[in-house]
Short mmCIF file of C-alpha atoms in Angstrom, two decimals:
data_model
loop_
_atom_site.label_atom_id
_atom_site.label_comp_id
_atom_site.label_asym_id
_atom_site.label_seq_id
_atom_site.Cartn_x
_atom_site.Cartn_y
_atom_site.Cartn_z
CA UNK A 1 20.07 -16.15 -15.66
CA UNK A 2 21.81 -16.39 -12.27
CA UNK A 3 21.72 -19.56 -10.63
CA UNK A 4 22.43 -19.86 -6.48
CA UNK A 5 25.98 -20.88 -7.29
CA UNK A 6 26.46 -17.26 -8.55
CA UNK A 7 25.55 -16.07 -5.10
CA UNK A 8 29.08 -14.14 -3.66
CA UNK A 9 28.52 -14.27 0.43
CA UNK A 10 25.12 -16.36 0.39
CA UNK A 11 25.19 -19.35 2.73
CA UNK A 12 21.25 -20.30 1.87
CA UNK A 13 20.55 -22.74 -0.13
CA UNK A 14 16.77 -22.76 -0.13
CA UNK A 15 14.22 -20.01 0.01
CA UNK A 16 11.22 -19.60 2.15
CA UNK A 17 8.23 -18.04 1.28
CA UNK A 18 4.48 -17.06 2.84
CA UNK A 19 2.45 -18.80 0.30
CA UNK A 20 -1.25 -18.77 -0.61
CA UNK A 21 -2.95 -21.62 -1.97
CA UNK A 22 -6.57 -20.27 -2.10
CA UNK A 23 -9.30 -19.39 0.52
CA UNK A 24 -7.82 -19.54 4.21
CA UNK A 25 -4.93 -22.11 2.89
CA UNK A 26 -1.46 -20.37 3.62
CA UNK A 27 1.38 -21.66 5.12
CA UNK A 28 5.28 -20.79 5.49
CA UNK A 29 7.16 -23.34 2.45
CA UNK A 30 10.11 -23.62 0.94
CA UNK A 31 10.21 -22.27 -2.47
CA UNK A 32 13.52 -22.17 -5.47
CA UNK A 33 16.08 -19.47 -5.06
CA UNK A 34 15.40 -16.22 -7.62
CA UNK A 35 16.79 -16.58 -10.77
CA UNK A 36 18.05 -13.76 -11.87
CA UNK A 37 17.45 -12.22 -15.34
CA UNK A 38 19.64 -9.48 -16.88
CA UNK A 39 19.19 -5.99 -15.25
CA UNK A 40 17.57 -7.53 -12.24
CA UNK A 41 18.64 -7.17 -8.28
CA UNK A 42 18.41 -10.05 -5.97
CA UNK A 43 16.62 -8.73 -2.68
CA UNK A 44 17.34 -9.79 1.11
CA UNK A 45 13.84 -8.69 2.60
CA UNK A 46 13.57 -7.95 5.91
CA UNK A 47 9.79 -6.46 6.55
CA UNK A 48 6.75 -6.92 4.68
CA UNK A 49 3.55 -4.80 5.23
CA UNK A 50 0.33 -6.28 5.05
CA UNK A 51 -2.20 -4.99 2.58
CA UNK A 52 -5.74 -4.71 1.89
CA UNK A 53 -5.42 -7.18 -1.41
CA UNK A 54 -3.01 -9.55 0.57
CA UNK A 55 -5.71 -10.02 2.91
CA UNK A 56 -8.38 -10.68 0.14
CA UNK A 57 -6.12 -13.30 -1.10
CA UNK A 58 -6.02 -14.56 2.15
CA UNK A 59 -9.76 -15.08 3.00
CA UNK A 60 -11.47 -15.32 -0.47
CA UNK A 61 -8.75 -16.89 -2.68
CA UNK A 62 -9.36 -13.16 -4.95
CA UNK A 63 -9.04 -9.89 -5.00
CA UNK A 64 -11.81 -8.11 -6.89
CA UNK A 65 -11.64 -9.89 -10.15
CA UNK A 66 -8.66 -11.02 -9.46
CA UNK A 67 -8.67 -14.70 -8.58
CA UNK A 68 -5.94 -17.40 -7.40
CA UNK A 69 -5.26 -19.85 -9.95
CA UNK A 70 -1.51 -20.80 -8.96
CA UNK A 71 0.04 -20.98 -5.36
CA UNK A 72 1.03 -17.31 -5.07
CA UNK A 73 2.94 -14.96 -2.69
CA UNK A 74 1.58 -11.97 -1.92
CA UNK A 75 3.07 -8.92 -0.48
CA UNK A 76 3.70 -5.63 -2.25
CA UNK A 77 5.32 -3.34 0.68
CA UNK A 78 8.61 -4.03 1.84
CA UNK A 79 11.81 -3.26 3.02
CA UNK A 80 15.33 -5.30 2.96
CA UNK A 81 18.78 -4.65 1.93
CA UNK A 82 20.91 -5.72 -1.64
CA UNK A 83 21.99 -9.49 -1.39
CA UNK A 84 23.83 -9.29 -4.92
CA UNK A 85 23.64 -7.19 -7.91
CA UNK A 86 25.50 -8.68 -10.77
CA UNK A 87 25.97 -4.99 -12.23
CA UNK A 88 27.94 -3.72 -8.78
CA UNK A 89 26.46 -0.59 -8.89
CA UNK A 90 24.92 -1.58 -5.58
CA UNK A 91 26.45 -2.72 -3.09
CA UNK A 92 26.13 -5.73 -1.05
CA UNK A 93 23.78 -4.79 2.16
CA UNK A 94 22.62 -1.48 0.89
CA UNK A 95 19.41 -0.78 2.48
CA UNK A 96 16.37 -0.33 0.07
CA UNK A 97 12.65 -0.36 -0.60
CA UNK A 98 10.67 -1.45 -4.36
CA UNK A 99 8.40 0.07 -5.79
CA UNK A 100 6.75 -3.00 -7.24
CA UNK A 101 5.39 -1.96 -10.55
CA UNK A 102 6.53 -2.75 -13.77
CA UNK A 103 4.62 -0.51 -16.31
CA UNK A 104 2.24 -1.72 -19.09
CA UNK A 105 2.66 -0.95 -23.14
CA UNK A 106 3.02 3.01 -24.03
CA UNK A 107 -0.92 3.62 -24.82
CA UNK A 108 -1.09 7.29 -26.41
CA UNK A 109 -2.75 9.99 -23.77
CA UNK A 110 -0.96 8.08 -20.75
CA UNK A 111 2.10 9.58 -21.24
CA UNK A 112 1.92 10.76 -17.69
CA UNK A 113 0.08 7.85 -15.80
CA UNK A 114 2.39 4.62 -16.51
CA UNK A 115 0.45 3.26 -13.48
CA UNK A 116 -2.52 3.18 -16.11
CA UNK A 117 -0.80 1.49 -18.92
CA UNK A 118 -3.04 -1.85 -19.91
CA UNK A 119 -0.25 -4.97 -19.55
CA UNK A 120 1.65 -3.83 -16.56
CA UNK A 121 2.23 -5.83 -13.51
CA UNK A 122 2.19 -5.20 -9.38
CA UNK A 123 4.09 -7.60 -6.89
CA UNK A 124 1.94 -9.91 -4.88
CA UNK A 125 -0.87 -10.02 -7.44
CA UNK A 126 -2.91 -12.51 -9.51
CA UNK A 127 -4.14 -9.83 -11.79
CA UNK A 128 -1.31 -11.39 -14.75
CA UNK A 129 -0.61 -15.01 -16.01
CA UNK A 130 1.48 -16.31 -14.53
CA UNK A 131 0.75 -14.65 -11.23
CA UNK A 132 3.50 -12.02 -10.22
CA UNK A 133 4.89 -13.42 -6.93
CA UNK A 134 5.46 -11.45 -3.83
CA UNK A 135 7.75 -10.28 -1.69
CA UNK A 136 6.57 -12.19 1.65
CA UNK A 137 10.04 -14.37 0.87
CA UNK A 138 13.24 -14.28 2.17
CA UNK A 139 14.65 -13.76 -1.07
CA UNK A 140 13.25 -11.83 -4.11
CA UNK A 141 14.36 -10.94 -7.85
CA UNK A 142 13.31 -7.12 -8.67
CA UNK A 143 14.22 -5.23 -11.81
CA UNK A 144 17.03 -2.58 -11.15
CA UNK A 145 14.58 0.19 -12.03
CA UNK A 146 12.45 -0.81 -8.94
CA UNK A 147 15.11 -0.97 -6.48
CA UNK A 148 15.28 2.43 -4.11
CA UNK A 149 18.32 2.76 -1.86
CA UNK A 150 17.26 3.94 1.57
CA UNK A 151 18.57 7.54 3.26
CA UNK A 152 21.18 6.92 5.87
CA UNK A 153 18.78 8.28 8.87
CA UNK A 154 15.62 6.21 7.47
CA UNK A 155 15.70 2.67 9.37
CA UNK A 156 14.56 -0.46 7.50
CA UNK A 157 11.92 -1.78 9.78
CA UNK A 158 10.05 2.14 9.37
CA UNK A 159 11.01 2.39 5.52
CA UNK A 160 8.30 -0.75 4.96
CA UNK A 161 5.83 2.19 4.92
CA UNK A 162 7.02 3.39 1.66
CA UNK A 163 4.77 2.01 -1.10
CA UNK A 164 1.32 2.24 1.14
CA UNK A 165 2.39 6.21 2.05
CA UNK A 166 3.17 7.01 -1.91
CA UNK A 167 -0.98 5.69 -2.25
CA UNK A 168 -1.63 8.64 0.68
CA UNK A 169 0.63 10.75 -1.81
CA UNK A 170 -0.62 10.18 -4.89
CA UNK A 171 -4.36 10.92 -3.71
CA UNK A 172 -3.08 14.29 -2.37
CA UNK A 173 -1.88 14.97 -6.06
CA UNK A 174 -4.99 13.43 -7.76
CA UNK A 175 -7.34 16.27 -5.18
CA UNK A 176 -4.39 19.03 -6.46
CA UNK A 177 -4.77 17.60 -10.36
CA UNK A 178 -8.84 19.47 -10.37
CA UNK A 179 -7.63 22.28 -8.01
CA UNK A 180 -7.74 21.42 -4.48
CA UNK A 181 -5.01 23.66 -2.13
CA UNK A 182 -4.61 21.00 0.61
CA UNK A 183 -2.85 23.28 2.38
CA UNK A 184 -5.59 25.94 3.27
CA UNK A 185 -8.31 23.33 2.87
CA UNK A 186 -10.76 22.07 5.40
CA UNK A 187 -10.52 17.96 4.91
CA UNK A 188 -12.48 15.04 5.53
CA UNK A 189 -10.52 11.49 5.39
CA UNK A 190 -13.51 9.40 5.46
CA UNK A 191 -12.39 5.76 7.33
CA UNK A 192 -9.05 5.32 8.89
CA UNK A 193 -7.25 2.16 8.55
CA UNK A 194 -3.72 1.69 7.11
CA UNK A 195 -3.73 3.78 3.95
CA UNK A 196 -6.62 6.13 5.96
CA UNK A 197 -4.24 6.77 8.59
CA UNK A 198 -1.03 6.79 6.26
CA UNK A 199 -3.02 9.55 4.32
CA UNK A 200 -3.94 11.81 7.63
CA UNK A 201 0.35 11.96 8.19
CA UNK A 202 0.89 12.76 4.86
CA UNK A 203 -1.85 15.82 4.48
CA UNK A 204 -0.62 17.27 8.33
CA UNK A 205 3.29 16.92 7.07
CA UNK A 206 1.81 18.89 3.80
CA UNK A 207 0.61 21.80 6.50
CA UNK A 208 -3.55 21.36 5.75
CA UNK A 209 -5.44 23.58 7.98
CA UNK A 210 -7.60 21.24 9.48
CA UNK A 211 -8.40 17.50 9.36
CA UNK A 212 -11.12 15.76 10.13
CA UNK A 213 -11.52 11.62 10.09
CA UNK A 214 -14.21 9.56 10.36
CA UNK A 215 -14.19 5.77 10.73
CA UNK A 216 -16.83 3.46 13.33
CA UNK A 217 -13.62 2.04 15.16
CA UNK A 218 -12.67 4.06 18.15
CA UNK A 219 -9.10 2.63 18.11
CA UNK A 220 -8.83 3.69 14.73
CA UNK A 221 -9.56 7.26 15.22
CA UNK A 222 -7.36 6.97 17.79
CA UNK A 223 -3.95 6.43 15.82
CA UNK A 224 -5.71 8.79 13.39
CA UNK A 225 -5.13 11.61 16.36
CA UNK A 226 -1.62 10.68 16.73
CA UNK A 227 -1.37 11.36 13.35
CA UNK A 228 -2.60 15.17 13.23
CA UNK A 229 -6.38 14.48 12.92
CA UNK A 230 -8.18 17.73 14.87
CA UNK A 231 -11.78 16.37 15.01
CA UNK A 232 -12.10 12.63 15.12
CA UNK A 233 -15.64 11.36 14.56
CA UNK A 234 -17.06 7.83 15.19
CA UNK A 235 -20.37 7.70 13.02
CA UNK A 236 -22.15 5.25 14.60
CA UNK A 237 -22.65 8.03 17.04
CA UNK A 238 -22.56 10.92 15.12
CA UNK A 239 -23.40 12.61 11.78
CA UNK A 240 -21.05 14.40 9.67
CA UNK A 241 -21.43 18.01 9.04
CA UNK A 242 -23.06 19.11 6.26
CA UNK A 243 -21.58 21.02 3.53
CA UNK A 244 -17.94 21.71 6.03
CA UNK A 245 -15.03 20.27 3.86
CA UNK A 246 -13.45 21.90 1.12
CA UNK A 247 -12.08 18.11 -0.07
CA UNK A 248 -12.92 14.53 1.42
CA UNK A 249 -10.12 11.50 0.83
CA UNK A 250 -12.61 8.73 0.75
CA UNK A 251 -10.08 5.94 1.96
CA UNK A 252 -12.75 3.23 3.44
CA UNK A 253 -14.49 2.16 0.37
CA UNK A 254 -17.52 1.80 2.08
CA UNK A 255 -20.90 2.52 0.02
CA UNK A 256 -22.37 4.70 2.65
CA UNK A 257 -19.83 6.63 3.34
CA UNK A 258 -19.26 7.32 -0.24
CA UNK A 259 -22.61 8.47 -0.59
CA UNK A 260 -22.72 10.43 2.58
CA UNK A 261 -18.89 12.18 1.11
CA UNK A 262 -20.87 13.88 -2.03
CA UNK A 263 -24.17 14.30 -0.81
CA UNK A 264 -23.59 16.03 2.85
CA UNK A 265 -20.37 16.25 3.53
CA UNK A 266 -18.72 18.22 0.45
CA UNK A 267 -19.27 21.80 0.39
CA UNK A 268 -20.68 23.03 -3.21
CA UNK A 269 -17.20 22.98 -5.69
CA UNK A 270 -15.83 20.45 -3.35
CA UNK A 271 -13.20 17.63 -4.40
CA UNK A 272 -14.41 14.36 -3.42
CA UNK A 273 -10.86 11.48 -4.13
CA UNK A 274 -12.19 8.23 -3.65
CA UNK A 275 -8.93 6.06 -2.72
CA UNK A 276 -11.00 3.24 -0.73
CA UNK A 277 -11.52 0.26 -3.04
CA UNK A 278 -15.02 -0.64 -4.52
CA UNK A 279 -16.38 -4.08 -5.36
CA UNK A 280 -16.91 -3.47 -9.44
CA UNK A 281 -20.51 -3.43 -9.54
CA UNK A 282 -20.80 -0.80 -6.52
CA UNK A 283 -23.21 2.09 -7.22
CA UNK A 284 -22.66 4.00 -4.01
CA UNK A 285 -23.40 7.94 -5.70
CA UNK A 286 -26.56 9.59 -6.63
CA UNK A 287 -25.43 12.51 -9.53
CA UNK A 288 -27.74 15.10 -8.13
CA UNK A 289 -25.65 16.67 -6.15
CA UNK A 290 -22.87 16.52 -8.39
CA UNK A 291 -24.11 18.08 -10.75
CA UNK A 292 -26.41 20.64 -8.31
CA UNK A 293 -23.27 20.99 -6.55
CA UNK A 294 -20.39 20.66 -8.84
CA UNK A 295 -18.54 18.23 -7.22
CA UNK A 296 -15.43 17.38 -8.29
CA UNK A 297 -14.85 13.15 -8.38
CA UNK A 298 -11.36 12.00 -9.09
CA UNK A 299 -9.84 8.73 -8.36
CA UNK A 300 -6.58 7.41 -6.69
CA UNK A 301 -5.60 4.47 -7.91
CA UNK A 302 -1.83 3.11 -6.58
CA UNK A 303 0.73 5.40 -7.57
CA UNK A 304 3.71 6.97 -10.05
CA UNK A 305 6.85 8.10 -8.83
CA UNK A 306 5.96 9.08 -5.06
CA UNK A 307 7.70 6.44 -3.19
CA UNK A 308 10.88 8.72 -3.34
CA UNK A 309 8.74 11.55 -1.85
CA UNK A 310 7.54 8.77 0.58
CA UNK A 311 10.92 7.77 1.29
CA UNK A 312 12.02 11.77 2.17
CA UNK A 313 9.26 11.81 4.31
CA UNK A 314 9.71 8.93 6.56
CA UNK A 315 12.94 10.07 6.93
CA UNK A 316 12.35 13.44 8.11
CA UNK A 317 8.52 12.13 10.40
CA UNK A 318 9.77 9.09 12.17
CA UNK A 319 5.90 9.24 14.55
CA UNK A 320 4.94 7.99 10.95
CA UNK A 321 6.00 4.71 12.36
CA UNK A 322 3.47 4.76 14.69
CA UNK A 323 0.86 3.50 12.09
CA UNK A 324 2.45 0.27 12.45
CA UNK A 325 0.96 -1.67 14.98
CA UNK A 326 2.30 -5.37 15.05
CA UNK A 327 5.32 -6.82 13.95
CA UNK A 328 4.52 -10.93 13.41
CA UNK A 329 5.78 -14.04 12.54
CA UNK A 330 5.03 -15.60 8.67
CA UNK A 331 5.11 -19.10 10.38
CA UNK A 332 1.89 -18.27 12.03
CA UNK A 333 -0.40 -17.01 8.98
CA UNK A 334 -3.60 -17.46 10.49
CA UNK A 335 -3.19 -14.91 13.13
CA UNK A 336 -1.19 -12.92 11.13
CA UNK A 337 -4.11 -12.10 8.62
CA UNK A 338 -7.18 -12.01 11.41
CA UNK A 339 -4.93 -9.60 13.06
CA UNK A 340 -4.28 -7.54 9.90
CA UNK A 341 -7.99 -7.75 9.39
CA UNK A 342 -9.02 -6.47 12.81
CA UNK A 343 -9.49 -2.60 13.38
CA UNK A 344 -9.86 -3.01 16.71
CA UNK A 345 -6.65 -4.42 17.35
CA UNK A 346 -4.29 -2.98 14.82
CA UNK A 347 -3.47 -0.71 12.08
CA UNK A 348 -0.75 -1.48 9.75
CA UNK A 349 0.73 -5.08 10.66
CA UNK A 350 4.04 -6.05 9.06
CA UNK A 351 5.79 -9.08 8.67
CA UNK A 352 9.28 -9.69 9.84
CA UNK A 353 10.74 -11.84 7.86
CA UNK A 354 13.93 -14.36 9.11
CA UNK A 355 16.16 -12.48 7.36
CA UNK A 356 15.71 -9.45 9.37
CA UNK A 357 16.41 -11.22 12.76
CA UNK A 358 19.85 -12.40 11.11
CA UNK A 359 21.28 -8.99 9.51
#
């Protein structure tokens, strides 16, 4: 291990870290330096995105099963630059993203979903013991094999969008796994926040022929327009067609619209890719129609390797960075998180972190 004293060029000599100590108890601490174990990278970040989980943590001390039982740090989405890497194969100040999962055992028939492995572990989450710390720090430890070196062209502050736009990605290739051609298809996304919107500018960069997004937030559908949403639907107010989309991203998680995905909206054959998070006892679809209709349910559950094609992307659609919202300060978690949790006022909210304001 690497202790701070190893540190070429690093004047800090403590850490600081966004730190959750259950239900609505948060605040900005100091925490140790990284250690750093062999084949790891020590990380300068710069922006952290705020998540769906993170802000679970946040208000009910647990996400899903999931619950706090150590001080932990959440954050899974971020963006920084190389502070040292004791290999030299990248250099100081080299611009990167993580993608922050380290995959499970080898389990026969998962050859090709590592995400799926049983043992693995995700940044930011109390799903392991101990809990796998975050990167809301100024400083974080990352195994090499994480670590993604940024484009020239792609700025830091935009490439924070990487990890939440490979979820967008990988739910396009889950709806393409049983068949769907996104790029002739009519589409639903069904409830636009972050990953919602995130997977809007990821189907319009892929060419589909028409989207359509739902969501009961007017201010939502509105960043889901600047996105390449056609028809933008608030259903409070209105129904959705019946039998019109050849696939539906289901992205809000919400039982209803679940329901009304397979059982209106879905045209006979359709693909219905639920991506929205469910509570684990949720019952939210009646079979009939999928099995009258032969609907096609698949699920999207993080991602594999399509951060890099999120990186490429961002690079080549900077109005991506339009999702983002808010940029706000760590010191000040309490608005921080009722912002992030607030339709109304914002869709993706990022953290920047100290660090950033200094490089």
């Amino acid at each position: 291990m690497t202790t701070l004293n190893d540190y070429p060029g690093i004047a800090h000599s403590s850490n600081h870290a966004l730190v959750i100590q259950g239900p609505r108890s948060c605040r900005w601490e100091t925490v140790p330096m990284p250690e750093l174990h062999e084949q790891q990278v020590l990380i300068r970040v710069d922006y952290v995105g705020i998540c769906g989980s993170d802000l679970h943590y946040y208000r009910d001390g647990a996400n899903g099963d999931f619950r706090i039982r150590e001080p932990l740090i959440p954050g899974h989405e971020m963006s920084g630059a190389v502070a040292f890497d004791p290999s030299g194969g990248l250099a100081v100040g080299t611009p990167v993203t993580v993608h922050p999962a380290r995959w499970g055992r080898p389990t026969e028939g998962l050859e090709k979903a590592p995400h799926l492995r049983p043992g693995g572990s995700y940044l930011g989450s109390a799903s392991t013991w101990p809990h796998t710390q975050g990167a809301l720090a100024e400083f974080i430890a990352v195994d090499r094999a994480m670590v993604r070196a940024l484009p020239t062209e792609l700025p830091i502050r935009r490439a924070v969008l990487a990890e939440p736009l490979a979820v967008a990605l990988h739910a396009i290739e889950q709806a393409r796994s049983v068949g769907a051609v996104v790029e002739s298809a009519r589409i639903l996304v069904s409830g636009v926040g972050p990953i919602g919107l995130l997977t809007v500018a990821a189907l319009h960069a892929a060419g589909a022929a028409h989207i359509t997004v739902t969501d009961v937030v007017p201010e939502a559908l509105e960043r889901a327009a600047e996105q390449g949403a056609a028809v933008c639907l608030d259903v409070s107010k209105r129904s959705v067609p019946e039998n019109s989309f050849d696939v539906v991203f289901e992205c809000s998680g919400v039982e209803a619209a679940i329901d009304a995905s397979v059982s209106r909206a879905l045209r006979p054959g359709g693909v219905h890719v639920q991506v929205g998070m469910v509570s684990p006892d949720s019952r939210p679809v009646g079979l009939s129609r999928v099995i009258s209709g032969e609907i096609r349910l698949v699920g999207a559950f993080r991602f594999i390797d399509e951060i890099d094609a999120a990186i490429r992307l961002l690079e080549s659609r900077p109005e991506i960075e339009k999702v983002i919202t808010h940029e706000l300060d760590p010191e000040d978690p309490a608005t921080l998180f009722d912002t992030a949790s607030n339709p109304r006022l914002s869709g993706k909210v990022i953290v920047a972190l100290p660090t950033a304001a200094a490089s």
